[in-house]
Structure formats: C-alpha cells, structure tokens
JSON list of C-alpha atoms in Angstrom, two decimals:
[
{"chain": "L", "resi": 1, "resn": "UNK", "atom": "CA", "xyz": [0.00, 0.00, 0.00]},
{"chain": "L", "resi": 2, "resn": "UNK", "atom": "CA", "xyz": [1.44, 3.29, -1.07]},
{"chain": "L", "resi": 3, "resn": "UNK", "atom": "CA", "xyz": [1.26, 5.98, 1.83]},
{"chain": "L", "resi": 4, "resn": "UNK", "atom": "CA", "xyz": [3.50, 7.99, 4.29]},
{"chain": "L", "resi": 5, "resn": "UNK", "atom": "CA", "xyz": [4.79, 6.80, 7.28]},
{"chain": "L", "resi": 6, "resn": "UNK", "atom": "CA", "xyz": [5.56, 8.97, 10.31]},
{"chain": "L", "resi": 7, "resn": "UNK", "atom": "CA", "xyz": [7.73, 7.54, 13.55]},
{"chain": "L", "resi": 8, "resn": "UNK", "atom": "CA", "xyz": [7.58, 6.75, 15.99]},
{"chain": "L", "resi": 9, "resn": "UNK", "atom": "CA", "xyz": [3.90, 8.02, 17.37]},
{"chain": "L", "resi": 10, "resn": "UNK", "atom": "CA", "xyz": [5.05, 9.53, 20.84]},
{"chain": "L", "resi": 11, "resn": "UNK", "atom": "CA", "xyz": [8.02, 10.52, 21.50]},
{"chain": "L", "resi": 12, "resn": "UNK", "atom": "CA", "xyz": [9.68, 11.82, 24.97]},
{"chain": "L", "resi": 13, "resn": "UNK", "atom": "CA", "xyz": [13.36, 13.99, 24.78]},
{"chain": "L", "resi": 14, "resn": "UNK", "atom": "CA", "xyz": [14.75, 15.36, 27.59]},
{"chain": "L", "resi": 15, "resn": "UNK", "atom": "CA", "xyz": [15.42, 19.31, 27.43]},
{"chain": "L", "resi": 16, "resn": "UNK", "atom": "CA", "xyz": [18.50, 20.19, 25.36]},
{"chain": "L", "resi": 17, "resn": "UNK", "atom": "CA", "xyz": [18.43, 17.12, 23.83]},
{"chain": "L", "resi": 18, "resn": "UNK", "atom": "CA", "xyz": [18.10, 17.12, 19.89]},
{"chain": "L", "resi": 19, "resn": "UNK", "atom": "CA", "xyz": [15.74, 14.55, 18.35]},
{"chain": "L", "resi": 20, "resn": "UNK", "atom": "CA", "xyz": [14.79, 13.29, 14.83]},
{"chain": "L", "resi": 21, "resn": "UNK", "atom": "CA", "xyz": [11.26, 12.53, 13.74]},
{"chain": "L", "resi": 22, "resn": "UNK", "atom": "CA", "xyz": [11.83, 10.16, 10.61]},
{"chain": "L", "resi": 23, "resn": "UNK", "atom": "CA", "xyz": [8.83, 10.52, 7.75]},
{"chain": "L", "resi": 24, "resn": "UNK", "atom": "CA", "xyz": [8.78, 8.00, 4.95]},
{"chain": "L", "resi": 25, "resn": "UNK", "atom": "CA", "xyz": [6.88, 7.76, 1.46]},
{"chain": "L", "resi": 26, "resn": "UNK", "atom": "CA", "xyz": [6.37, 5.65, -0.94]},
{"chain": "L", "resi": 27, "resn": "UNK", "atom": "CA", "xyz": [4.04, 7.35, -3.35]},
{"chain": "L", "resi": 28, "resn": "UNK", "atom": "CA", "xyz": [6.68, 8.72, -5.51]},
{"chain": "L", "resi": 29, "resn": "UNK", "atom": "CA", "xyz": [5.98, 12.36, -4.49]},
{"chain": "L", "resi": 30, "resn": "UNK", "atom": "CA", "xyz": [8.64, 15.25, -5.34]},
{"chain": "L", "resi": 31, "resn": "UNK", "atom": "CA", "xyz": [7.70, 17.76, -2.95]},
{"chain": "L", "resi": 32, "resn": "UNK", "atom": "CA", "xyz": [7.50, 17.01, 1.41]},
{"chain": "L", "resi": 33, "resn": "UNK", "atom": "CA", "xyz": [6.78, 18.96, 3.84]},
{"chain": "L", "resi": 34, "resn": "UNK", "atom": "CA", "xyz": [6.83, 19.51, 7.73]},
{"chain": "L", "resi": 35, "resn": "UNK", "atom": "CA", "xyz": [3.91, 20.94, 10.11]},
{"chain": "L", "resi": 36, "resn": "UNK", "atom": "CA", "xyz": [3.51, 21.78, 13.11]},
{"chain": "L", "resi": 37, "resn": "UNK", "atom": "CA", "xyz": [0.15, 21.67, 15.50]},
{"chain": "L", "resi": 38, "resn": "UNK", "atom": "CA", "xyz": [-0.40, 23.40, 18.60]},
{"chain": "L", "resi": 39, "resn": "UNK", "atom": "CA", "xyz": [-3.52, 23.17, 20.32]},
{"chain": "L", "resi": 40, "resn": "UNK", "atom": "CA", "xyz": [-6.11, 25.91, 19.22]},
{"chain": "L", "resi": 41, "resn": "UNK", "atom": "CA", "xyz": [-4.00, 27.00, 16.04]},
{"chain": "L", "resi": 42, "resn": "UNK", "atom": "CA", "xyz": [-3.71, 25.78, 12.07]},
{"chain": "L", "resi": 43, "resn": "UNK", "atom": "CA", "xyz": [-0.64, 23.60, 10.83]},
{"chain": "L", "resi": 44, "resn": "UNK", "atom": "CA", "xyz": [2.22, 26.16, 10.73]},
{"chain": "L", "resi": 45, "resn": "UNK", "atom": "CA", "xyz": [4.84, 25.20, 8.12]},
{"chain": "L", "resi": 46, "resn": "UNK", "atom": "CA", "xyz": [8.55, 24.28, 9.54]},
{"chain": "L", "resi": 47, "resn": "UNK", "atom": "CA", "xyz": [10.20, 23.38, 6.57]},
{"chain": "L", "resi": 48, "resn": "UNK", "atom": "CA", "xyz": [9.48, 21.92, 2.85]},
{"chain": "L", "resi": 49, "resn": "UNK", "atom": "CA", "xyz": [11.28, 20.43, 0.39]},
{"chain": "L", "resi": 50, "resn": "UNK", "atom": "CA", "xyz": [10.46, 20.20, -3.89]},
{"chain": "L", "resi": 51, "resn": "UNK", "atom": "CA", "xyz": [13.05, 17.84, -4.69]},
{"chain": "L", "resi": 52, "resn": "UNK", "atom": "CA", "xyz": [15.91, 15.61, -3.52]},
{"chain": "L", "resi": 53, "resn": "UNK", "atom": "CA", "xyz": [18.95, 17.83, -2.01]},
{"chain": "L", "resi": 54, "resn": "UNK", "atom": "CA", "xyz": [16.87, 21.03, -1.64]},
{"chain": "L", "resi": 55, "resn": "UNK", "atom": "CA", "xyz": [14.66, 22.16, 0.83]},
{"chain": "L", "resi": 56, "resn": "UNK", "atom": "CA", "xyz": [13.30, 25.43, 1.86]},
{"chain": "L", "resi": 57, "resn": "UNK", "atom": "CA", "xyz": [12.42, 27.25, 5.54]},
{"chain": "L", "resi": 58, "resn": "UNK", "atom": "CA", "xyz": [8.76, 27.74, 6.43]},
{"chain": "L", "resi": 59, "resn": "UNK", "atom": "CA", "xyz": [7.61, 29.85, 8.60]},
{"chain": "L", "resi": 60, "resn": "UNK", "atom": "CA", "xyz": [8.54, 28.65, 11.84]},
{"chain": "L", "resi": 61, "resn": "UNK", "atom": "CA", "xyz": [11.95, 27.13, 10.85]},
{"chain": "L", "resi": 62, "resn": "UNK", "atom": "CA", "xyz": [14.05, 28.34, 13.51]},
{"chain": "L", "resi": 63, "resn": "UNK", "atom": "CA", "xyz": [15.54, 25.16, 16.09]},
{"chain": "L", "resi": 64, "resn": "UNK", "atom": "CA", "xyz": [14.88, 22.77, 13.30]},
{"chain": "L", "resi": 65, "resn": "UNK", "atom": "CA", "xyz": [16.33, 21.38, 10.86]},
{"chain": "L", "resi": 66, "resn": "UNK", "atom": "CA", "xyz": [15.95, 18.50, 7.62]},
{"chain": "L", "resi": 67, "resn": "UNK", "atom": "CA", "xyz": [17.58, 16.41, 4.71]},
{"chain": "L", "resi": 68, "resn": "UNK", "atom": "CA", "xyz": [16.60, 15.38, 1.67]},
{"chain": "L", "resi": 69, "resn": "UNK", "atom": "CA", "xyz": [19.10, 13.18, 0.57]},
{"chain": "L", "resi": 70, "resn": "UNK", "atom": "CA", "xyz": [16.39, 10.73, -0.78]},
{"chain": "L", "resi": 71, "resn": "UNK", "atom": "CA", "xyz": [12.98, 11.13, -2.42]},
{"chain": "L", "resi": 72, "resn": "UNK", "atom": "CA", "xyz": [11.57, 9.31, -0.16]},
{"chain": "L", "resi": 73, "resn": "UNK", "atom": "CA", "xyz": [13.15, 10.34, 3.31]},
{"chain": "L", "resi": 74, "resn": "UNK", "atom": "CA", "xyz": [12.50, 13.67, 5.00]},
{"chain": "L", "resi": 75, "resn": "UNK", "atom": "CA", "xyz": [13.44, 13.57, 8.47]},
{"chain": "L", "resi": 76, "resn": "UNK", "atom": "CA", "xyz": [13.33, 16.28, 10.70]},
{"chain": "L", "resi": 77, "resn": "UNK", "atom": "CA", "xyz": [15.75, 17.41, 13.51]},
{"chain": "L", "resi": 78, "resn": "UNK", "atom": "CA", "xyz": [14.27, 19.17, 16.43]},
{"chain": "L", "resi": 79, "resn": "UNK", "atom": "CA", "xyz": [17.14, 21.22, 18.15]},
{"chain": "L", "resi": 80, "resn": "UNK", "atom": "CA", "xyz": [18.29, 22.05, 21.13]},
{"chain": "L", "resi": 81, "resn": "UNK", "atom": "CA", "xyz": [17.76, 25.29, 20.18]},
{"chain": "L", "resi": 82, "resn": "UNK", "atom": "CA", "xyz": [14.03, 25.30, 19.69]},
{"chain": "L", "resi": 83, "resn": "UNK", "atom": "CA", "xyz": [12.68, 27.19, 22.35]},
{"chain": "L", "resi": 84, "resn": "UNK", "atom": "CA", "xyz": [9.40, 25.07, 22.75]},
{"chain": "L", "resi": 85, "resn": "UNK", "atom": "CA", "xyz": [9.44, 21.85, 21.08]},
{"chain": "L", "resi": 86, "resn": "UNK", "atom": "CA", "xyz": [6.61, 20.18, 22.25]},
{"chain": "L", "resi": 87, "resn": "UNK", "atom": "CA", "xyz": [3.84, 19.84, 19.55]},
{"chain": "L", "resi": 88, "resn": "UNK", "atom": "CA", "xyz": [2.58, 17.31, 17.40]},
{"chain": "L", "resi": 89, "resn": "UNK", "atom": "CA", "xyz": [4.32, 17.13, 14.18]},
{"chain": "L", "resi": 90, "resn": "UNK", "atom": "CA", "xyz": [2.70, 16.04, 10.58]},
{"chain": "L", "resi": 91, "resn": "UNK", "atom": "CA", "xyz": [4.82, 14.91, 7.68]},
{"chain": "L", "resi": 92, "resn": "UNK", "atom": "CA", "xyz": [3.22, 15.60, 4.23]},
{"chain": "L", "resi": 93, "resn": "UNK", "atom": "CA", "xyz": [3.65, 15.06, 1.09]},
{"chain": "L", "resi": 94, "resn": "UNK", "atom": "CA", "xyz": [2.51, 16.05, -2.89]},
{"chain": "L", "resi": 95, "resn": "UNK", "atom": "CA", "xyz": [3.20, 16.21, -6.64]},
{"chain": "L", "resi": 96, "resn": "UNK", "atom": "CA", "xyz": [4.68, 19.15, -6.24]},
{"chain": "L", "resi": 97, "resn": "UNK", "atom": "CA", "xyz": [2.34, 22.13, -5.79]},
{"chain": "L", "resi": 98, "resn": "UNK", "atom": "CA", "xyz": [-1.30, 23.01, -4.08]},
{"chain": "L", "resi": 99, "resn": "UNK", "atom": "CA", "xyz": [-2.93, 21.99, -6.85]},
{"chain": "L", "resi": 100, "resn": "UNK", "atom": "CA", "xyz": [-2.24, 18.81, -6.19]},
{"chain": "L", "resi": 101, "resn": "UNK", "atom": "CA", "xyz": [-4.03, 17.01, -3.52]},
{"chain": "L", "resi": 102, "resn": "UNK", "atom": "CA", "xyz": [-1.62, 16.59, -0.07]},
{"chain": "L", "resi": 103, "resn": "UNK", "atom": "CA", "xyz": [-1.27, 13.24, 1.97]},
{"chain": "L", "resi": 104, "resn": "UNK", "atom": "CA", "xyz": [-0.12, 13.36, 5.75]},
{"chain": "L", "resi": 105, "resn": "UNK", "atom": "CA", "xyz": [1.39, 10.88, 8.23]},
{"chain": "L", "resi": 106, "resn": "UNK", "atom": "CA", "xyz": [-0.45, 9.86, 11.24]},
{"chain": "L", "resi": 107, "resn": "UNK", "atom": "CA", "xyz": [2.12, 12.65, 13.04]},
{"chain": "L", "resi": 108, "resn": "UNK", "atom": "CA", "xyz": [4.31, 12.45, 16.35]},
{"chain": "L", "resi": 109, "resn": "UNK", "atom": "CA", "xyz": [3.51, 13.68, 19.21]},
{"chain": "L", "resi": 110, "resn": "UNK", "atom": "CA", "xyz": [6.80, 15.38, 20.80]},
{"chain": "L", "resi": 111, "resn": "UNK", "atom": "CA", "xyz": [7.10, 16.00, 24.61]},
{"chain": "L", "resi": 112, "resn": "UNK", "atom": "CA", "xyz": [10.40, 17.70, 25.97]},
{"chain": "L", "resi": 113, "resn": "UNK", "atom": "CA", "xyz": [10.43, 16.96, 29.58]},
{"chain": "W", "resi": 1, "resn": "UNK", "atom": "CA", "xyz": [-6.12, 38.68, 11.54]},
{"chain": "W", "resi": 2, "resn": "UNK", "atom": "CA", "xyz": [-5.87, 34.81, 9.98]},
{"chain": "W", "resi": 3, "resn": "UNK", "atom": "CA", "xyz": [-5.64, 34.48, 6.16]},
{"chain": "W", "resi": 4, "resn": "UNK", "atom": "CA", "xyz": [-7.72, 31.38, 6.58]},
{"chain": "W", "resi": 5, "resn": "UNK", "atom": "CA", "xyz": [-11.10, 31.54, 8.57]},
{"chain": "W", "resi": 6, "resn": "UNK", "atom": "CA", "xyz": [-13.42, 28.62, 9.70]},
{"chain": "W", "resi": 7, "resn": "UNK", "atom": "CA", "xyz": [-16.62, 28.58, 11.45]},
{"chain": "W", "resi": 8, "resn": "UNK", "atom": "CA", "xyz": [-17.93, 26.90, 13.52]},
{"chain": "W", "resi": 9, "resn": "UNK", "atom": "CA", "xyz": [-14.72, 26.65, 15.83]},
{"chain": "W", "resi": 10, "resn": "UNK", "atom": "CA", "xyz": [-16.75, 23.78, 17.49]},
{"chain": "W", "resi": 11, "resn": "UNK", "atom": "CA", "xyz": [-20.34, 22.08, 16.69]},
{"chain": "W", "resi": 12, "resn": "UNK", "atom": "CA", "xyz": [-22.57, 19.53, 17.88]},
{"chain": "W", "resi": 13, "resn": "UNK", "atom": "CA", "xyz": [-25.05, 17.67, 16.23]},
{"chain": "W", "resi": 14, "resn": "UNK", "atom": "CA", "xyz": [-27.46, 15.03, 16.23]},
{"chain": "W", "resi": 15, "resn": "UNK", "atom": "CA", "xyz": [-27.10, 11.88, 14.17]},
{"chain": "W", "resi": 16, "resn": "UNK", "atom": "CA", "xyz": [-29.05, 12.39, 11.32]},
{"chain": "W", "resi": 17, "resn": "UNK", "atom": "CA", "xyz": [-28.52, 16.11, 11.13]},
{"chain": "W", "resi": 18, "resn": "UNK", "atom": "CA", "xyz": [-27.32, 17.92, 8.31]},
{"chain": "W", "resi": 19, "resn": "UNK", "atom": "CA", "xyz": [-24.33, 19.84, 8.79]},
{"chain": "W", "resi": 20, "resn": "UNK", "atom": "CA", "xyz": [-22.18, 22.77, 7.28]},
{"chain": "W", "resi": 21, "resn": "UNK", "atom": "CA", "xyz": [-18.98, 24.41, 7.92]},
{"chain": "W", "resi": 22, "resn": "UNK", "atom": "CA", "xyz": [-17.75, 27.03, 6.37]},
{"chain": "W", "resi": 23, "resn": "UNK", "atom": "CA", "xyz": [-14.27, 28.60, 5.56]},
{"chain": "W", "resi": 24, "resn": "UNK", "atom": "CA", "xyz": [-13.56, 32.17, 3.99]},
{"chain": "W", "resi": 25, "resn": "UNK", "atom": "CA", "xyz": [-10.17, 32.95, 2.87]},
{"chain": "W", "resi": 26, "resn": "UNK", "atom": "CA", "xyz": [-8.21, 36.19, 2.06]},
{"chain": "W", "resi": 27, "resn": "UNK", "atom": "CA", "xyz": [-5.67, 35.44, -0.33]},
{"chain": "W", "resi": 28, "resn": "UNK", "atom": "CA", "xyz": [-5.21, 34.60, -3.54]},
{"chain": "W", "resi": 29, "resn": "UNK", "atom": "CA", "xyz": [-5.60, 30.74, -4.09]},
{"chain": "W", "resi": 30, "resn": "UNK", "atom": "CA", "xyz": [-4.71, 27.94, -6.68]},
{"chain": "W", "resi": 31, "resn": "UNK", "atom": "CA", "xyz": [-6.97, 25.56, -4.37]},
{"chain": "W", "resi": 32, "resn": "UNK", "atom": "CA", "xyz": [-8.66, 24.91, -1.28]},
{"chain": "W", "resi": 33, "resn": "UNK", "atom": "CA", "xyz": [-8.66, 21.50, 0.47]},
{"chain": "W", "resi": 34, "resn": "UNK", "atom": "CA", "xyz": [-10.90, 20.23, 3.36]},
{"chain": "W", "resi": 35, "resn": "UNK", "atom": "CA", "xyz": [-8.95, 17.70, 5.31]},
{"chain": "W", "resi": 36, "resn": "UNK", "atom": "CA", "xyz": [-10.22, 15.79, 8.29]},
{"chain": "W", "resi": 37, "resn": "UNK", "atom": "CA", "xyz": [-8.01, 14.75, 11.40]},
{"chain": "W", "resi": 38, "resn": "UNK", "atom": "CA", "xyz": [-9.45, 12.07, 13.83]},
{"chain": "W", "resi": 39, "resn": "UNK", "atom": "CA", "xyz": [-8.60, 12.49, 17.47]},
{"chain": "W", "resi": 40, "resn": "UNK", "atom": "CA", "xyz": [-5.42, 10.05, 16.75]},
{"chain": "W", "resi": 41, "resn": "UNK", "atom": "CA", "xyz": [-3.99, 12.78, 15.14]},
{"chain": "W", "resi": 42, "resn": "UNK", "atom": "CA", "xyz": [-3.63, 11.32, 11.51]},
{"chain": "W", "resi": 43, "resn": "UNK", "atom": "CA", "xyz": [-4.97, 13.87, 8.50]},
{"chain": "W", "resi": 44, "resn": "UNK", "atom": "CA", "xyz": [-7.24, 12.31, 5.84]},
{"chain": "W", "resi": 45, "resn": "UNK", "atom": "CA", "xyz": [-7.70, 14.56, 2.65]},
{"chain": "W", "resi": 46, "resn": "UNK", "atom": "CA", "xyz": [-11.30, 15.04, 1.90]},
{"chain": "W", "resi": 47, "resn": "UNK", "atom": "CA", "xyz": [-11.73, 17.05, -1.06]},
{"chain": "W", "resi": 48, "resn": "UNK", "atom": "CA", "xyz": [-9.48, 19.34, -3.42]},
{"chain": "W", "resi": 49, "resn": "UNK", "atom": "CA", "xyz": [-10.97, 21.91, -5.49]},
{"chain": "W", "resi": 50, "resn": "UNK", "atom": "CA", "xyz": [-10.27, 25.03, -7.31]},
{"chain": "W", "resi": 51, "resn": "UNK", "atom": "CA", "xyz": [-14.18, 25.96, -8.33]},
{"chain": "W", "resi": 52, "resn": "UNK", "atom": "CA", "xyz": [-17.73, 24.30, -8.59]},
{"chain": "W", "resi": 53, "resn": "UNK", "atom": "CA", "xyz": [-18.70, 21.64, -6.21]},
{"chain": "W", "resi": 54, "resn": "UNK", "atom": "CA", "xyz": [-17.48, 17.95, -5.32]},
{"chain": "W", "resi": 55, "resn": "UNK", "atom": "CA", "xyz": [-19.48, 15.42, -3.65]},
{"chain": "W", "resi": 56, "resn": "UNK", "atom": "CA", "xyz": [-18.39, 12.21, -2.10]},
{"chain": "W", "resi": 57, "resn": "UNK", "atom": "CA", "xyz": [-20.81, 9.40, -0.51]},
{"chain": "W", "resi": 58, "resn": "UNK", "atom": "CA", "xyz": [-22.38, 12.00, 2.48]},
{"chain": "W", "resi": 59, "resn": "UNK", "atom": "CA", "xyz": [-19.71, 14.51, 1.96]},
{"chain": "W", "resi": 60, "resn": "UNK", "atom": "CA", "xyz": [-20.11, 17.94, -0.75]},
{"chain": "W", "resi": 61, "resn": "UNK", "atom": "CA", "xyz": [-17.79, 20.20, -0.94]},
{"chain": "W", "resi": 62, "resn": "UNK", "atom": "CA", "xyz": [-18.41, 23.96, -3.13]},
{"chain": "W", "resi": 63, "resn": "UNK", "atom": "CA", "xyz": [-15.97, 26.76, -3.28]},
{"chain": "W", "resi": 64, "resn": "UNK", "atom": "CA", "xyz": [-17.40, 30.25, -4.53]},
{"chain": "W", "resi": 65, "resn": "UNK", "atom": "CA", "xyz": [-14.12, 32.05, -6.29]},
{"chain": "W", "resi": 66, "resn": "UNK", "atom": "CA", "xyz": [-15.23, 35.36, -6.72]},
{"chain": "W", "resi": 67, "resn": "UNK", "atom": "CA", "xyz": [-16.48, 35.33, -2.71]},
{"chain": "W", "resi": 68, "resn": "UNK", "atom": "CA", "xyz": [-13.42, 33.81, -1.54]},
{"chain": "W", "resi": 69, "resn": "UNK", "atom": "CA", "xyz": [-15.71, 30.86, 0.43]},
{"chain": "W", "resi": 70, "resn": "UNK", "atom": "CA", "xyz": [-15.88, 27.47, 0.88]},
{"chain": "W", "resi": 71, "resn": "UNK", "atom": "CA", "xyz": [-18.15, 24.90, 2.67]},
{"chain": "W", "resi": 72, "resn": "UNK", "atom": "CA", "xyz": [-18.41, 21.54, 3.67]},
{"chain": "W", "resi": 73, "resn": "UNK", "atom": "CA", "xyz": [-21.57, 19.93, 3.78]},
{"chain": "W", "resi": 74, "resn": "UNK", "atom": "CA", "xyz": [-21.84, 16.60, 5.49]},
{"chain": "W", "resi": 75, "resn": "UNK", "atom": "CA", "xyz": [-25.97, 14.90, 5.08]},
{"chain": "W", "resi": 76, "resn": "UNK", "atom": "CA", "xyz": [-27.05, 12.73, 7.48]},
{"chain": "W", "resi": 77, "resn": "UNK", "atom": "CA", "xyz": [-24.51, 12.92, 10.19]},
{"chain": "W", "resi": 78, "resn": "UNK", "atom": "CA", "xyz": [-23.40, 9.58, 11.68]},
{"chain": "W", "resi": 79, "resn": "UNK", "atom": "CA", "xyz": [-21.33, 9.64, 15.17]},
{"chain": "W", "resi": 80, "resn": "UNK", "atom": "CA", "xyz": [-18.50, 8.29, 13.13]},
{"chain": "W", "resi": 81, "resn": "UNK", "atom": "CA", "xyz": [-18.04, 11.59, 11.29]},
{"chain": "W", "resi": 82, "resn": "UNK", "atom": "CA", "xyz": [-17.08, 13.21, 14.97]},
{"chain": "W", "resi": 83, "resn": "UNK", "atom": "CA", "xyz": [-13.77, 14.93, 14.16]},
{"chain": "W", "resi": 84, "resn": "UNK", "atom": "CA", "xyz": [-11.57, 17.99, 13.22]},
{"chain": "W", "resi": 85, "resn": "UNK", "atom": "CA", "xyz": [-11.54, 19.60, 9.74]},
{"chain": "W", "resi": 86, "resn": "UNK", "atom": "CA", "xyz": [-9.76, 21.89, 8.24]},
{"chain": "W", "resi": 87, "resn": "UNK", "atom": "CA", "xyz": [-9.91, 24.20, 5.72]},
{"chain": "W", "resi": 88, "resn": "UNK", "atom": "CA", "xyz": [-6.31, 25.26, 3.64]},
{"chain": "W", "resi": 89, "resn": "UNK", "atom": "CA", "xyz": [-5.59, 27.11, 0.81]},
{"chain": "W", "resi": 90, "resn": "UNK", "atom": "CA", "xyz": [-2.87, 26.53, -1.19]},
{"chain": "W", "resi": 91, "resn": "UNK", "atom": "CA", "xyz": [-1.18, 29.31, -2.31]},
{"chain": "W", "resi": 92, "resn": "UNK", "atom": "CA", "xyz": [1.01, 29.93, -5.54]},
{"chain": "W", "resi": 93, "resn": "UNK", "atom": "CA", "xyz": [4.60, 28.64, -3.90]},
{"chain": "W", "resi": 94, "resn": "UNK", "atom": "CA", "xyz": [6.76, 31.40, -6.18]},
{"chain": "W", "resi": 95, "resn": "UNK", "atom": "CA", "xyz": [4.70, 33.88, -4.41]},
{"chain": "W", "resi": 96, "resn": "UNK", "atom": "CA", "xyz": [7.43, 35.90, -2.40]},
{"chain": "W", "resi": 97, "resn": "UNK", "atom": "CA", "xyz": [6.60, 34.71, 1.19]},
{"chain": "W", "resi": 98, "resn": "UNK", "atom": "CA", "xyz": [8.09, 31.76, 2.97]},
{"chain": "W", "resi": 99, "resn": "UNK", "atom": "CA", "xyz": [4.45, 29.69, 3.34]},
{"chain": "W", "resi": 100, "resn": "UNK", "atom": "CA", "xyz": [5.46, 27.46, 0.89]},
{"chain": "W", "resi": 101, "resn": "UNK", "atom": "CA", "xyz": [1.94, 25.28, 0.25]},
{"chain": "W", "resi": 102, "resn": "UNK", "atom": "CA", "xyz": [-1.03, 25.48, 2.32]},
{"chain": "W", "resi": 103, "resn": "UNK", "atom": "CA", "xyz": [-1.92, 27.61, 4.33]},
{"chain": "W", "resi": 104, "resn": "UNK", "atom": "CA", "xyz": [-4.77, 25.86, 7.16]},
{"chain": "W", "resi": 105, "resn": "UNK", "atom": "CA", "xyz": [-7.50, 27.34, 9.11]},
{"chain": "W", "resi": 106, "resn": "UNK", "atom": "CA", "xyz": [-7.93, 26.55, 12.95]},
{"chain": "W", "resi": 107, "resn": "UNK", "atom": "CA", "xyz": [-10.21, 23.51, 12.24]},
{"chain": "W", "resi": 108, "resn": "UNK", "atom": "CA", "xyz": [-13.62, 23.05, 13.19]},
{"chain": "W", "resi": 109, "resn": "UNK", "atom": "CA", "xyz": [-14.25, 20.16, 15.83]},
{"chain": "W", "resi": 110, "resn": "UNK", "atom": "CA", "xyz": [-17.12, 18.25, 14.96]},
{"chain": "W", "resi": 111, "resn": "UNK", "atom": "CA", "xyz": [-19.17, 15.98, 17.58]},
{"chain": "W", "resi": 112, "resn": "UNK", "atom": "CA", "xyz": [-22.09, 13.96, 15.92]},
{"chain": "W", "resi": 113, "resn": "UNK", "atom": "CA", "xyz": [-24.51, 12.35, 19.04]},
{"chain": "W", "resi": 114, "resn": "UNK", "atom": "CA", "xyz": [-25.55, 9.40, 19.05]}
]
C-alpha cells in the first residue's frame, strides 16, 4: 500500500536534547513537507522540500532542521535550540504544488520533559 | 487577523442532522482543500478543489471564487463523522513569502450524538 509513514507516534526527549522525527513515502511524491500543531492554532509550516537535495524554511523554521538526501526520506531534527518543542508534528507530502491534492502521516507527538 | 477563517470553531449535532462548515479565505488561491483529522492525530484529505462543487458518498464540498468561500456539507450525520476539519488554501509557492503550500485554518471540531 502506497502511503506515508511517520515515527515513531510519541516521543519523549529530555530538554536540550536534539531529536529526529523520521517521515517516509512511498508514493513517488517530489515535494515534502513539515507541520507543526499546537492546540487551538492551524498547521504552521517548519520546513518543505520540492526535490531531492533542496529544501526550503517555512515559517517557523528556527531550532529545526531537515535532509533530503532521498525522495523518499525527510526527516526532521528538532534542536536544542528550539525554544518550545513540544507539539505534534505532521509529515506531508505532494506532486509538487497546491494543486495537487496533499497526503499526511499519522504525526508524532513530541514531549520535551 | 488569519488568512484562513473557519466557522464553527466547534459544533454539535445530532445523528441524522445535516451539517455545514464554512471557511472564507483572504488570499489569492490555486486551491482549497478540506482535510479531516481524527482524534489520533492522523490527516485524511477530503476534497481538493479550485471551483464548482465535489461530492463524495455523504460529503459535498463547493468553493465560490469570486467570494473567496468554501463549505463543507456533510448529510445525514453519523457519530463516526465526529472529528476535526480543516480548511487550507494553497497558495502559488513562487509567491514571495516563505508559506510554501497550504496555508490551514484553525479547524472546526465536529461531535455527531448518538
């Protein structure tokens, strides 16, 4: 089954620890992207990426970080240097543009204790 | 104030009922989409569309252009419908800013009783 797979589905850091969320799909899609939900506001954009080796900062980019060294892999790197990490976290990913309809990982839910 | 509206923020129905949410925008689009996000977290994608009217089993979707709204129309509600959607836009991605794709609304939370 073709789809996008987000891991894991919780996920517990200590503070000033840096942590990876891994997001994996197999639908042959160009473009990937990173969101983040807090409770009571819409899916901010962290970071997206169009094709393999680029990627571009969203609008909350700052403490993270990503690769796209494969089509399928975009894994995202949660810094020490985020100020407040804790959120849930969706993977997406597209064709290519918004005309094209979007498919998102089950998410993971990120708590820095 | 958000580029991406939605209202109801929260609604409660009765099975059976028919039920509409709405979403008004304020920028320039390529699309809207109407996702759905069960309380597990994961984000289904409903409906994509750029003008008219979709419809799928219960679910229609229309989107007026020139008005700059959309709503979701779900007929004869079923408790299994009880969820978050959300209204995005998806704006042109060479447009200047840093939004890159879509651009979502708060989400309306959806309870359907029994």
């Amino acid at each position: 089954d073709g789809g996008i797979t987000q891991s894991p589905k919780y996920l517990f850091r200590k503070e000033g620890q840096n942590v990876t969320l891994s997001c994996e799909q197999n639908l042959n899609h160009d473009a990937m992207y990173w969101y983040r939900q807090d409770p009571g506001q819409g899916l901010r954009l962290i970071y997206y990426s169009q094709i393999v080796n680029d990627f571009q900062k969203g609008d909350i980019a700052e403490g993270y970080s990503v690769s796209r060294e494969k089509k399928e892999s975009f894994p995202l790197t949660v810094t020490s240097a985020q100020k407040n990490p804790t959120a849930f976290y969706l993977c997406a990913s597209s064709w290519g543009t918004g005309n094209t309809e979007a498919f998102f990982g089950q998410g993971t839910r990120l708590t820095v204790v | 104030k958000n580029e991406v509206e939605q209202s109801p923020q929260n609604l409660t129905a009765q099975e059976g009922e028919f039920i509409t949410i709405n979403c008004s925008y304020s920028v320039g689009i390529s699309a809207l989409h109407w996702l759905q996000q069960h309380p597990g977290g994961g984000i289904v994608s409903l409906f994509m569309l750029s003008s008219g009217k979709k419809k799928h089993g219960r679910l229609i979707a229309t989107i007026n252009i020139q008005e700059k709204h959309s709503s979701l129309h779900i007929t004869a509600s079923h408790p299994r419908d009880s969820a978050v959607y959300i209204c995005a836009v998806a704006t042109p991605l060479f447009s200047g800013g840093s939004q890159g794709n879509l651009i979502f609304g708060k989400g309306t939370k959806l309870s359907v009783k029994p």
